[in-house]
Amino acid sequence: MNKITNHMPTAELQALDAAHHMHPFTAGAELAKKGARVITQGKGVWLTDSEGNRIVDGMAGLWCVNVGYGRHELGEVAKRQMDELCYYNTFFQTTHVPAIALATKIAELAPGDLNHVFYAGSGSEANDTNIRLVRRYWDVKGQPERHIIISRKNGYHGSTMGGGSLGGMTPMHQQGGLPIPGIVHINQPYWWGEGGDMTEDEFGLARAKELEDKILELGPEKVAAFIGEPIQGAGGVIVPPATYWPEIQRICQKYGILLIADEVITGFGRTGNWFGSQTFGIRPHIMTIAKGLSSGYAPIGGSIVCDEIAETVGGAGDFNHGYTYSGHPVASAVALENLRIIEEEGIIDHVRNVAHPYLAERWKALEDHPMVGEAKLVGLMGSIALTPDKARRAKFASEAGTVGLRTRERCFANNLVMRHVGDRMIIAPPLVIKPEEIDVLIERARKSLDESYAGLKADGLFVAA
Ligand SMILES: *Cc1c(COP(=O)(O)O)cnc(C)c1O
């Protein structure tokens, strides 16, 4: 077999990719025609592709490369761990040092009595764990009828059968028989798109009240848990109104319902604290973690579980659940080293005191652009609502996502990774981004917005619905 390397012509790599590699969340045939961009290297916030382009990664991969690309310490740790103990399981009365050390560190970092870690290989798997864990908890408590989990439309909790069911993504539910039974969805706290004439605060309370209404409709004795992302990521970086989370917390407490914070994106510094729950004053019983836990250097996720649930489930015989790679020693060692880097290099302070304030000012200034309705930034999670009419928060007449996709294509051409979700543009750069790199990001974003705007005007698409 011929060796396939970075040095092959791009077209050949693309042809092999099209012939043999099925991409996630992708129309395969369409991509095969266009050809996928081949990424060859990463350093800090910069990616290089097979054509030699230098790209600013405004998305930290998929919201995960928090410490930036190319940190050799992580590779060193992985190599050392592979040499020493490449794999062992944690099922049958065994454990190993990387799993112990990482769980101990996570328990130290997590707030309150979140002191126990159940490992998974990804965020999706961790949310599958959560479904089984909260139902098992209520079984042991003698309330097996408490099995329904309430989640939100346009939430994202992964792509397994469980994760995809917890998520509220209509295009996902349309394929493969989702959602599985026992999961119901309420509306999201998306004020810009759905708030109508309400103030943000009123709308936050109204959307939180939907949780109470749903609990009463189902019967509180049937509801096991509520799950939500502190900030919806894949749904379009939707920051809830300030009134929302305190009211959700109050309602869960009132009806004795478990609260799961899906921190897969918001964990490990993204919002300027270790966890998004701290930024929003949420006190969850379980946190889902993945992505930034290892900065994407190794696949690992997990559930951080409070004392009460861990002790109740642990005290009732076997919990019949686990993954071959739960607590994988190499992934655990890499994650632990990643947490050391975040902590010792003061990366969260950098987000709070340097990168966020610097980017926030420039991001907000994009609101002077004719198609930018609102530019928001929490920590290093940003969104732009594109609109043809700011005063009315109007949608475009074209099919949702048309304008977003056209804008993303301009970003792509200008060597900036900025994603679109519908007609919202989103960023989540590596947490180590420097002011001069933020300048490049903003310059490329503005250029892309200008080009997109000019194209929409020329094609008669800058029109409100
Ligand atoms: C990415 C993501 C997941 C799924 O994680 P995977 O590692 O892709 O399985 C779950 N929840 C949230 C909030 C995410 O952003």
CSV table of C-alpha atoms and ligand atoms in Angstrom, one decimal:
chain,number,residue,atom,x,y,z
A,1,MET,CA,0.0,0.0,0.0
A,2,ASN,CA,1.3,3.5,-0.8
A,3,LYS,CA,1.9,5.7,2.1
A,4,ILE,CA,-0.5,8.6,2.4
A,5,THR,CA,1.2,11.7,3.7
A,6,ASN,CA,0.9,15.5,3.9
A,7,HIS,CA,3.1,15.8,0.9
A,8,MET,CA,0.6,14.2,-1.5
A,9,PRO,CA,-1.2,16.7,-3.8
A,10,THR,CA,-4.4,18.0,-2.2
A,11,ALA,CA,-6.6,16.7,-5.0
A,12,GLU,CA,-5.3,13.1,-4.4
A,13,LEU,CA,-6.0,13.3,-0.7
A,14,GLN,CA,-9.4,14.7,-1.4
A,15,ALA,CA,-10.2,11.9,-3.8
A,16,LEU,CA,-9.2,9.3,-1.3
A,17,ASP,CA,-11.2,11.1,1.4
A,18,ALA,CA,-14.2,11.1,-0.8
A,19,ALA,CA,-13.8,7.5,-1.7
A,20,HIS,CA,-13.4,6.1,1.8
A,21,HIS,CA,-14.1,8.5,4.6
A,22,MET,CA,-17.7,9.2,5.7
A,23,HIS,CA,-17.9,12.6,7.4
A,24,PRO,CA,-20.1,13.5,10.4
A,25,PHE,CA,-23.0,15.8,9.9
A,26,THR,CA,-22.2,16.1,6.2
A,27,ALA,CA,-23.8,15.5,2.8
A,28,GLY,CA,-21.3,13.1,1.5
A,29,ALA,CA,-21.9,13.4,-2.2
A,30,GLU,CA,-21.9,17.2,-2.1
A,31,LEU,CA,-18.6,17.3,-0.1
A,32,ALA,CA,-17.1,14.8,-2.6
A,33,LYS,CA,-17.7,17.3,-5.4
A,34,LYS,CA,-16.3,20.3,-3.5
A,35,GLY,CA,-13.4,18.4,-1.8
A,36,ALA,CA,-12.7,18.7,1.9
A,37,ARG,CA,-10.1,21.1,3.2
A,38,VAL,CA,-7.1,19.1,4.4
A,39,ILE,CA,-5.7,20.3,7.7
A,40,THR,CA,-2.1,19.4,8.1
A,41,GLN,CA,-0.8,21.3,11.2
A,42,GLY,CA,-1.8,23.3,14.2
A,43,LYS,CA,0.1,25.7,16.5
A,44,GLY,CA,-1.5,27.9,19.1
A,45,VAL,CA,-4.6,29.3,17.4
A,46,TRP,CA,-3.3,28.7,13.9
A,47,LEU,CA,-4.1,25.9,11.5
A,48,THR,CA,-2.2,25.1,8.2
A,49,ASP,CA,-3.9,23.3,5.3
A,50,SER,CA,-2.4,21.3,2.5
A,51,GLU,CA,-2.3,24.4,0.3
A,52,GLY,CA,-0.2,26.2,2.8
A,53,ASN,CA,-3.0,28.6,4.0
A,54,ARG,CA,-2.6,29.9,7.5
A,55,ILE,CA,-6.0,29.8,9.1
A,56,VAL,CA,-7.2,31.4,12.4
A,57,ASP,CA,-9.2,28.8,14.2
A,58,GLY,CA,-12.0,30.8,15.7
A,59,MET,CA,-13.7,27.5,16.9
A,60,ALA,CA,-10.9,25.8,18.8
A,61,GLY,CA,-11.5,22.7,16.6
A,62,LEU,CA,-15.0,21.8,17.8
A,63,TRP,CA,-15.0,24.0,20.9
A,64,CYS,CA,-12.3,21.8,22.5
A,65,VAL,CA,-8.7,22.9,21.9
A,66,ASN,CA,-8.7,25.2,24.9
A,67,VAL,CA,-4.9,25.3,25.5
A,68,GLY,CA,-4.2,25.7,21.7
A,69,TYR,CA,-2.6,23.4,19.2
A,70,GLY,CA,0.9,21.9,19.4
A,71,ARG,CA,1.6,21.7,23.1
A,72,HIS,CA,4.3,19.1,23.1
A,73,GLU,CA,3.9,18.4,26.9
A,74,LEU,CA,0.7,16.6,26.1
A,75,GLY,CA,2.4,14.3,23.6
A,76,GLU,CA,5.2,13.6,26.1
A,77,VAL,CA,2.7,12.6,28.8
A,78,ALA,CA,0.8,10.4,26.3
A,79,LYS,CA,4.0,8.6,25.2
A,80,ARG,CA,5.2,8.1,28.8
A,81,GLN,CA,1.8,6.7,29.8
A,82,MET,CA,1.7,4.4,26.7
A,83,ASP,CA,5.1,3.0,27.6
A,84,GLU,CA,4.2,2.5,31.2
A,85,LEU,CA,0.6,1.2,31.0
A,86,CYS,CA,-1.1,1.7,27.7
A,87,TYR,CA,-4.5,0.3,28.8
A,88,TYR,CA,-6.2,-1.3,31.6
A,89,ASN,CA,-9.9,-1.4,32.5
A,90,THR,CA,-11.6,-0.2,35.6
A,91,PHE,CA,-14.4,-2.7,35.7
A,92,PHE,CA,-13.5,-5.7,37.8
A,93,GLN,CA,-12.1,-4.5,41.1
A,94,THR,CA,-9.2,-2.7,39.4
A,95,THR,CA,-8.0,0.8,38.9
A,96,HIS,CA,-4.9,2.7,37.9
A,97,VAL,CA,-3.1,5.9,38.8
A,98,PRO,CA,-4.2,8.1,35.8
A,99,ALA,CA,-7.9,7.5,36.5
A,100,ILE,CA,-7.4,8.1,40.2
A,101,ALA,CA,-5.4,11.2,39.7
A,102,LEU,CA,-7.7,12.8,37.2
A,103,ALA,CA,-10.9,12.1,39.2
A,104,THR,CA,-9.2,13.6,42.3
A,105,LYS,CA,-8.3,16.7,40.3
A,106,ILE,CA,-11.7,17.1,38.8
A,107,ALA,CA,-13.4,16.7,42.2
A,108,GLU,CA,-11.1,19.4,43.5
A,109,LEU,CA,-12.0,21.8,40.7
A,110,ALA,CA,-15.7,21.1,40.6
A,111,PRO,CA,-17.9,23.2,42.9
A,112,GLY,CA,-19.9,22.0,45.9
A,113,ASP,CA,-20.3,18.3,46.5
A,114,LEU,CA,-19.6,17.2,42.9
A,115,ASN,CA,-16.9,14.8,44.1
A,116,HIS,CA,-17.3,11.7,41.9
A,117,VAL,CA,-16.4,11.0,38.3
A,118,PHE,CA,-17.8,8.4,36.0
A,119,TYR,CA,-15.7,8.3,32.9
A,120,ALA,CA,-16.7,8.0,29.2
A,121,GLY,CA,-15.0,8.4,25.9
A,122,SER,CA,-17.0,11.5,24.8
A,123,GLY,CA,-19.7,13.9,25.7
A,124,SER,CA,-22.3,11.8,24.0
A,125,GLU,CA,-21.4,8.8,26.0
A,126,ALA,CA,-21.3,10.8,29.2
A,127,ASN,CA,-24.9,11.9,28.6
A,128,ASP,CA,-25.9,8.3,27.9
A,129,THR,CA,-24.4,7.6,31.3
A,130,ASN,CA,-26.5,10.4,32.8
A,131,ILE,CA,-29.8,9.0,31.5
A,132,ARG,CA,-29.1,5.7,33.1
A,133,LEU,CA,-27.6,7.2,36.2
A,134,VAL,CA,-30.6,9.4,37.1
A,135,ARG,CA,-33.1,6.7,36.4
A,136,ARG,CA,-31.1,4.2,38.4
A,137,TYR,CA,-30.9,6.8,41.3
A,138,TRP,CA,-34.7,7.1,41.4
A,139,ASP,CA,-35.1,3.3,41.2
A,140,VAL,CA,-32.9,2.9,44.2
A,141,LYS,CA,-34.9,5.6,46.0
A,142,GLY,CA,-38.0,3.6,45.5
A,143,GLN,CA,-39.5,5.9,42.8
A,144,PRO,CA,-39.0,4.0,39.6
A,145,GLU,CA,-41.8,5.9,37.9
A,146,ARG,CA,-39.6,9.0,38.0
A,147,HIS,CA,-38.0,8.3,34.6
A,148,ILE,CA,-38.8,11.3,32.4
A,149,ILE,CA,-36.0,13.7,31.5
A,150,ILE,CA,-36.9,17.2,30.4
A,151,SER,CA,-34.6,18.9,27.9
A,152,ARG,CA,-34.8,21.8,25.5
A,153,LYS,CA,-35.5,22.3,21.8
A,154,ASN,CA,-32.3,23.3,20.0
A,155,GLY,CA,-30.2,22.0,22.8
A,156,TYR,CA,-27.2,19.8,21.9
A,157,HIS,CA,-26.2,16.8,24.0
A,158,GLY,CA,-24.4,14.6,21.5
A,159,SER,CA,-25.1,12.2,18.7
A,160,THR,CA,-25.6,8.7,20.3
A,161,MET,CA,-29.1,7.5,20.6
A,162,GLY,CA,-29.3,8.9,24.2
A,163,GLY,CA,-27.4,12.1,23.5
A,164,GLY,CA,-29.3,12.8,20.3
A,165,SER,CA,-32.6,12.2,22.1
A,166,LEU,CA,-31.7,14.5,25.0
A,167,GLY,CA,-30.8,17.1,22.4
A,168,GLY,CA,-33.6,19.0,20.7
A,169,MET,CA,-32.2,19.2,17.2
A,170,THR,CA,-35.1,18.6,14.7
A,171,PRO,CA,-32.9,17.5,11.8
A,172,MET,CA,-31.4,14.8,14.1
A,173,HIS,CA,-34.7,13.6,15.4
A,174,GLN,CA,-35.9,13.2,11.8
A,175,GLN,CA,-33.3,10.4,11.2
A,176,GLY,CA,-32.9,7.1,13.0
A,177,GLY,CA,-35.9,6.9,15.3
A,178,LEU,CA,-35.1,9.6,17.8
A,179,PRO,CA,-35.9,10.6,20.5
A,180,ILE,CA,-36.0,7.5,22.6
A,181,PRO,CA,-39.0,7.2,25.0
A,182,GLY,CA,-39.1,9.2,28.2
A,183,ILE,CA,-37.5,12.4,27.0
A,184,VAL,CA,-39.5,15.5,26.5
A,185,HIS,CA,-38.5,19.0,25.2
A,186,ILE,CA,-39.5,22.5,26.2
A,187,ASN,CA,-38.7,25.7,24.4
A,188,GLN,CA,-35.3,27.3,24.5
A,189,PRO,CA,-34.5,30.7,26.2
A,190,TYR,CA,-33.6,32.3,22.8
A,191,TRP,CA,-34.7,35.9,23.3
A,192,TRP,CA,-33.3,37.4,20.0
A,193,GLY,CA,-35.1,34.9,17.8
A,194,GLU,CA,-38.2,34.1,19.9
A,195,GLY,CA,-38.6,36.8,22.5
A,196,GLY,CA,-41.2,38.8,20.6
A,197,ASP,CA,-42.2,42.0,22.5
A,198,MET,CA,-41.0,40.8,25.9
A,199,THR,CA,-38.0,42.2,27.6
A,200,GLU,CA,-35.2,39.8,28.0
A,201,ASP,CA,-35.9,39.4,31.7
A,202,GLU,CA,-39.6,38.7,31.2
A,203,PHE,CA,-38.8,36.2,28.5
A,204,GLY,CA,-36.2,34.4,30.6
A,205,LEU,CA,-38.9,33.9,33.3
A,206,ALA,CA,-41.5,32.8,30.7
A,207,ARG,CA,-39.3,30.2,29.2
A,208,ALA,CA,-38.3,28.9,32.7
A,209,LYS,CA,-41.9,28.7,33.6
A,210,GLU,CA,-42.4,26.2,30.7
A,211,LEU,CA,-40.4,23.8,32.9
A,212,GLU,CA,-42.8,24.1,35.8
A,213,ASP,CA,-45.8,23.8,33.4
A,214,LYS,CA,-44.3,20.7,31.9
A,215,ILE,CA,-43.5,19.2,35.3
A,216,LEU,CA,-47.1,19.7,36.4
A,217,GLU,CA,-48.5,18.4,33.1
A,218,LEU,CA,-46.4,15.2,33.4
A,219,GLY,CA,-46.8,14.9,37.2
A,220,PRO,CA,-43.8,15.8,39.3
A,221,GLU,CA,-43.6,12.1,40.5
A,222,LYS,CA,-42.8,11.1,36.9
A,223,VAL,CA,-39.9,13.5,36.3
A,224,ALA,CA,-36.3,12.4,37.0
A,225,ALA,CA,-34.2,15.3,35.8
A,226,PHE,CA,-33.8,18.4,33.7
A,227,ILE,CA,-30.7,18.8,31.5
A,228,GLY,CA,-29.4,22.0,29.9
A,229,GLU,CA,-26.3,23.6,28.6
A,230,PRO,CA,-25.5,26.8,30.6
A,231,ILE,CA,-25.0,28.4,27.2
A,232,GLN,CA,-26.3,26.5,24.2
A,233,GLY,CA,-23.3,26.0,22.0
A,234,ALA,CA,-24.2,24.0,18.8
A,235,GLY,CA,-27.7,25.7,18.9
A,236,GLY,CA,-26.0,29.0,18.1
A,237,VAL,CA,-24.3,30.2,21.2
A,238,ILE,CA,-27.5,31.2,22.9
A,239,VAL,CA,-26.9,33.0,26.1
A,240,PRO,CA,-30.0,32.8,28.3
A,241,PRO,CA,-31.5,36.0,29.9
A,242,ALA,CA,-30.2,36.6,33.4
A,243,THR,CA,-33.5,35.6,34.9
A,244,TYR,CA,-33.5,32.1,33.4
A,245,TRP,CA,-31.1,29.9,35.3
A,246,PRO,CA,-32.1,31.1,38.8
A,247,GLU,CA,-35.7,30.3,38.0
A,248,ILE,CA,-34.8,26.9,36.6
A,249,GLN,CA,-32.8,26.2,39.7
A,250,ARG,CA,-35.8,27.2,41.9
A,251,ILE,CA,-38.2,25.0,40.0
A,252,CYS,CA,-36.0,21.9,40.1
A,253,GLN,CA,-35.5,22.4,43.8
A,254,LYS,CA,-39.2,22.9,44.4
A,255,TYR,CA,-40.2,19.6,42.8
A,256,GLY,CA,-37.1,17.6,43.9
A,257,ILE,CA,-35.9,17.1,40.3
A,258,LEU,CA,-32.3,16.5,39.5
A,259,LEU,CA,-30.4,19.2,37.5
A,260,ILE,CA,-27.8,18.2,35.0
A,261,ALA,CA,-25.6,20.9,33.6
A,262,ASP,CA,-24.1,19.9,30.3
A,263,GLU,CA,-20.7,21.6,30.6
A,264,VAL,CA,-19.1,19.9,27.6
A,265,ILE,CA,-18.4,23.3,26.0
A,266,THR,CA,-18.7,25.6,29.0
A,267,GLY,CA,-16.4,23.6,31.2
A,268,PHE,CA,-12.7,24.2,31.7
A,269,GLY,CA,-12.5,27.9,31.3
A,270,ARG,CA,-14.6,28.7,28.3
A,271,THR,CA,-16.9,31.2,30.1
A,272,GLY,CA,-14.1,32.7,32.3
A,273,ASN,CA,-14.6,30.3,35.2
A,274,TRP,CA,-13.7,26.6,35.5
A,275,PHE,CA,-17.4,25.8,34.8
A,276,GLY,CA,-20.3,27.7,33.2
A,277,SER,CA,-22.4,26.8,36.2
A,278,GLN,CA,-20.2,29.1,38.2
A,279,THR,CA,-20.7,31.9,35.7
A,280,PHE,CA,-24.5,31.5,35.9
A,281,GLY,CA,-24.9,30.5,39.6
A,282,ILE,CA,-26.2,27.0,38.8
A,283,ARG,CA,-25.9,24.3,41.4
A,284,PRO,CA,-26.2,21.0,39.4
A,285,HIS,CA,-26.3,17.5,40.7
A,286,ILE,CA,-24.4,16.2,37.7
A,287,MET,CA,-22.1,17.9,35.2
A,288,THR,CA,-21.4,16.4,31.7
A,289,ILE,CA,-17.8,17.1,30.7
A,290,ALA,CA,-15.6,16.3,27.6
A,291,LYS,CA,-14.0,18.6,25.0
A,292,GLY,CA,-11.9,21.1,27.0
A,293,LEU,CA,-11.2,18.4,29.6
A,294,SER,CA,-8.3,17.2,27.4
A,295,SER,CA,-8.3,20.2,25.0
A,296,GLY,CA,-9.1,17.6,22.4
A,297,TYR,CA,-5.7,16.0,22.6
A,298,ALA,CA,-7.3,12.7,23.6
A,299,PRO,CA,-10.9,11.5,23.5
A,300,ILE,CA,-12.3,11.6,27.0
A,301,GLY,CA,-15.5,12.7,28.7
A,302,GLY,CA,-17.4,12.0,31.9
A,303,SER,CA,-20.0,12.8,34.4
A,304,ILE,CA,-19.2,14.7,37.6
A,305,VAL,CA,-21.7,13.4,40.1
A,306,CYS,CA,-22.7,14.7,43.5
A,307,ASP,CA,-22.2,12.8,46.8
A,308,GLU,CA,-25.9,11.9,47.2
A,309,ILE,CA,-26.3,10.3,43.8
A,310,ALA,CA,-22.9,8.5,43.9
A,311,GLU,CA,-23.6,7.2,47.4
A,312,THR,CA,-27.1,6.1,46.6
A,313,VAL,CA,-26.3,4.3,43.4
A,314,GLY,CA,-23.0,3.0,44.7
A,315,GLY,CA,-24.8,1.6,47.8
A,316,ALA,CA,-27.3,-0.5,45.9
A,317,GLY,CA,-25.2,-3.2,44.1
A,318,ASP,CA,-23.8,-3.1,40.6
A,319,PHE,CA,-24.6,-0.2,38.3
A,320,ASN,CA,-24.7,-2.1,35.1
A,321,HIS,CA,-23.1,0.4,32.8
A,322,GLY,CA,-19.6,1.3,31.5
A,323,TYR,CA,-17.3,1.6,28.5
A,324,THR,CA,-14.2,-0.3,27.6
A,325,TYR,CA,-12.4,3.0,27.6
A,326,SER,CA,-13.9,4.5,30.8
A,327,GLY,CA,-10.9,6.2,32.4
A,328,HIS,CA,-8.6,5.2,29.6
A,329,PRO,CA,-5.1,5.7,31.1
A,330,VAL,CA,-3.5,7.6,28.2
A,331,ALA,CA,-6.6,9.9,27.8
A,332,SER,CA,-6.7,10.4,31.6
A,333,ALA,CA,-3.0,11.3,31.8
A,334,VAL,CA,-3.3,13.7,28.9
A,335,ALA,CA,-6.4,15.3,30.5
A,336,LEU,CA,-4.6,15.7,33.8
A,337,GLU,CA,-1.7,17.4,32.1
A,338,ASN,CA,-4.1,19.6,30.2
A,339,LEU,CA,-5.7,20.7,33.5
A,340,ARG,CA,-2.2,21.4,35.0
A,341,ILE,CA,-1.4,23.7,32.0
A,342,ILE,CA,-4.8,25.5,32.4
A,343,GLU,CA,-4.2,26.0,36.1
A,344,GLU,CA,-0.5,26.7,36.3
A,345,GLU,CA,-0.4,29.0,33.3
A,346,GLY,CA,-3.3,31.0,34.6
A,347,ILE,CA,-5.3,30.5,31.3
A,348,ILE,CA,-8.6,31.2,33.0
A,349,ASP,CA,-7.3,34.5,34.3
A,350,HIS,CA,-6.1,35.2,30.8
A,351,VAL,CA,-9.6,34.7,29.5
A,352,ARG,CA,-11.1,36.9,32.2
A,353,ASN,CA,-8.6,39.7,32.3
A,354,VAL,CA,-7.0,39.8,28.8
A,355,ALA,CA,-8.7,37.9,26.0
A,356,HIS,CA,-12.4,38.5,27.0
A,357,PRO,CA,-12.2,42.2,27.6
A,358,TYR,CA,-10.1,42.8,24.5
A,359,LEU,CA,-12.3,40.7,22.2
A,360,ALA,CA,-15.5,41.9,23.8
A,361,GLU,CA,-14.9,45.5,22.8
A,362,ARG,CA,-14.1,44.6,19.2
A,363,TRP,CA,-16.8,42.0,18.9
A,364,LYS,CA,-19.4,44.5,20.2
A,365,ALA,CA,-18.1,47.1,17.7
A,366,LEU,CA,-19.3,44.7,14.9
A,367,GLU,CA,-22.8,45.8,15.7
A,368,ASP,CA,-22.1,48.9,13.6
A,369,HIS,CA,-22.1,46.6,10.5
A,370,PRO,CA,-25.3,46.8,8.5
A,371,MET,CA,-26.1,43.1,8.8
A,372,VAL,CA,-25.1,42.5,12.4
A,373,GLY,CA,-28.1,42.8,14.8
A,374,GLU,CA,-26.5,41.7,18.0
A,375,ALA,CA,-22.9,40.6,18.9
A,376,LYS,CA,-22.6,38.8,22.2
A,377,LEU,CA,-19.6,37.4,24.1
A,378,VAL,CA,-19.4,35.5,27.3
A,379,GLY,CA,-15.9,34.5,28.2
A,380,LEU,CA,-14.7,33.3,24.8
A,381,MET,CA,-18.0,32.2,23.4
A,382,GLY,CA,-19.4,34.6,20.9
A,383,SER,CA,-22.3,35.0,18.6
A,384,ILE,CA,-23.6,37.4,15.9
A,385,ALA,CA,-27.2,37.5,14.9
A,386,LEU,CA,-27.4,38.4,11.2
A,387,THR,CA,-30.5,40.4,10.3
A,388,PRO,CA,-31.7,42.5,7.4
A,389,ASP,CA,-33.5,44.8,9.9
A,390,LYS,CA,-32.0,45.3,13.4
A,391,ALA,CA,-34.8,47.3,14.9
A,392,ARG,CA,-37.3,44.4,14.3
A,393,ARG,CA,-34.8,41.6,14.9
A,394,ALA,CA,-36.1,40.4,11.5
A,395,LYS,CA,-35.3,37.2,9.8
A,396,PHE,CA,-34.2,37.0,6.2
A,397,ALA,CA,-36.7,36.1,3.5
A,398,SER,CA,-34.4,33.4,2.3
A,399,GLU,CA,-34.5,29.9,3.8
A,400,ALA,CA,-33.0,30.0,7.3
A,401,GLY,CA,-29.2,29.4,7.1
A,402,THR,CA,-28.8,30.7,3.6
A,403,VAL,CA,-27.2,33.9,4.7
A,404,GLY,CA,-25.2,32.2,7.5
A,405,LEU,CA,-23.8,29.7,5.0
A,406,ARG,CA,-22.8,32.4,2.5
A,407,THR,CA,-21.1,34.3,5.3
A,408,ARG,CA,-19.3,31.2,6.5
A,409,GLU,CA,-18.1,30.6,3.0
A,410,ARG,CA,-16.5,34.1,2.9
A,411,CYS,CA,-14.8,33.3,6.3
A,412,PHE,CA,-13.5,30.1,4.8
A,413,ALA,CA,-12.1,31.9,1.8
A,414,ASN,CA,-10.5,34.5,4.2
A,415,ASN,CA,-8.8,31.8,6.3
A,416,LEU,CA,-11.0,32.3,9.4
A,417,VAL,CA,-12.9,29.4,11.0
A,418,MET,CA,-16.1,31.0,12.1
A,419,ARG,CA,-19.2,28.7,12.0
A,420,HIS,CA,-22.8,29.5,11.2
A,421,VAL,CA,-25.8,28.0,12.9
A,422,GLY,CA,-28.8,29.1,10.8
A,423,ASP,CA,-28.2,32.8,10.3
A,424,ARG,CA,-26.1,33.2,13.4
A,425,MET,CA,-22.3,33.3,13.3
A,426,ILE,CA,-20.4,31.8,16.2
A,427,ILE,CA,-16.9,31.7,17.6
A,428,ALA,CA,-15.1,29.9,20.4
A,429,PRO,CA,-11.4,30.4,19.9
A,430,PRO,CA,-8.6,28.6,21.9
A,431,LEU,CA,-8.5,30.2,25.3
A,432,VAL,CA,-4.8,31.2,24.8
A,433,ILE,CA,-5.6,33.6,22.0
A,434,LYS,CA,-3.5,36.8,22.2
A,435,PRO,CA,-4.6,40.4,21.5
A,436,GLU,CA,-2.7,40.6,18.2
A,437,GLU,CA,-4.4,37.3,17.1
A,438,ILE,CA,-7.8,38.7,18.1
A,439,ASP,CA,-7.0,41.7,15.8
A,440,VAL,CA,-6.5,39.3,12.9
A,441,LEU,CA,-9.7,37.4,13.8
A,442,ILE,CA,-11.7,40.6,13.9
A,443,GLU,CA,-10.2,41.9,10.7
A,444,ARG,CA,-11.0,38.7,8.8
A,445,ALA,CA,-14.5,38.6,10.4
A,446,ARG,CA,-15.3,42.1,9.3
A,447,LYS,CA,-13.9,41.5,5.8
A,448,SER,CA,-16.1,38.4,5.5
A,449,LEU,CA,-19.2,40.2,6.7
A,450,ASP,CA,-18.5,43.0,4.2
A,451,GLU,CA,-18.1,40.6,1.3
A,452,SER,CA,-21.2,38.6,2.3
A,453,TYR,CA,-23.2,41.8,2.6
A,454,ALA,CA,-22.1,43.0,-0.8
A,455,GLY,CA,-23.0,39.6,-2.3
A,456,LEU,CA,-26.4,39.5,-0.7
A,457,LYS,CA,-27.2,43.0,-1.9
A,458,ALA,CA,-26.0,42.1,-5.4
A,459,ASP,CA,-28.2,38.9,-5.4
A,460,GLY,CA,-31.2,40.7,-4.0
A,461,LEU,CA,-31.1,38.6,-0.8
A,462,PHE,CA,-30.8,41.4,1.7
A,463,VAL,CA,-34.5,41.3,2.3
A,464,ALA,CA,-36.5,40.8,5.4
A,465,ALA,CA,-39.1,38.0,5.7
B,1,LIG,C1,-20.1,18.3,21.8
B,1,LIG,C2,-21.1,18.3,22.8
B,1,LIG,C3,-21.6,17.0,23.3
B,1,LIG,C4,-21.2,15.7,22.7
B,1,LIG,O1,-19.8,15.5,22.9
B,1,LIG,P1,-19.1,14.4,21.9
B,1,LIG,O2,-17.7,14.3,22.5
B,1,LIG,O3,-19.1,15.0,20.5
B,1,LIG,O4,-19.8,13.1,22.0
B,1,LIG,C5,-22.5,17.0,24.3
B,1,LIG,N1,-22.9,18.2,24.9
B,1,LIG,C6,-22.5,19.4,24.4
B,1,LIG,C7,-23.0,20.6,25.1
B,1,LIG,C8,-21.7,19.5,23.4
B,1,LIG,O5,-21.3,20.6,22.9
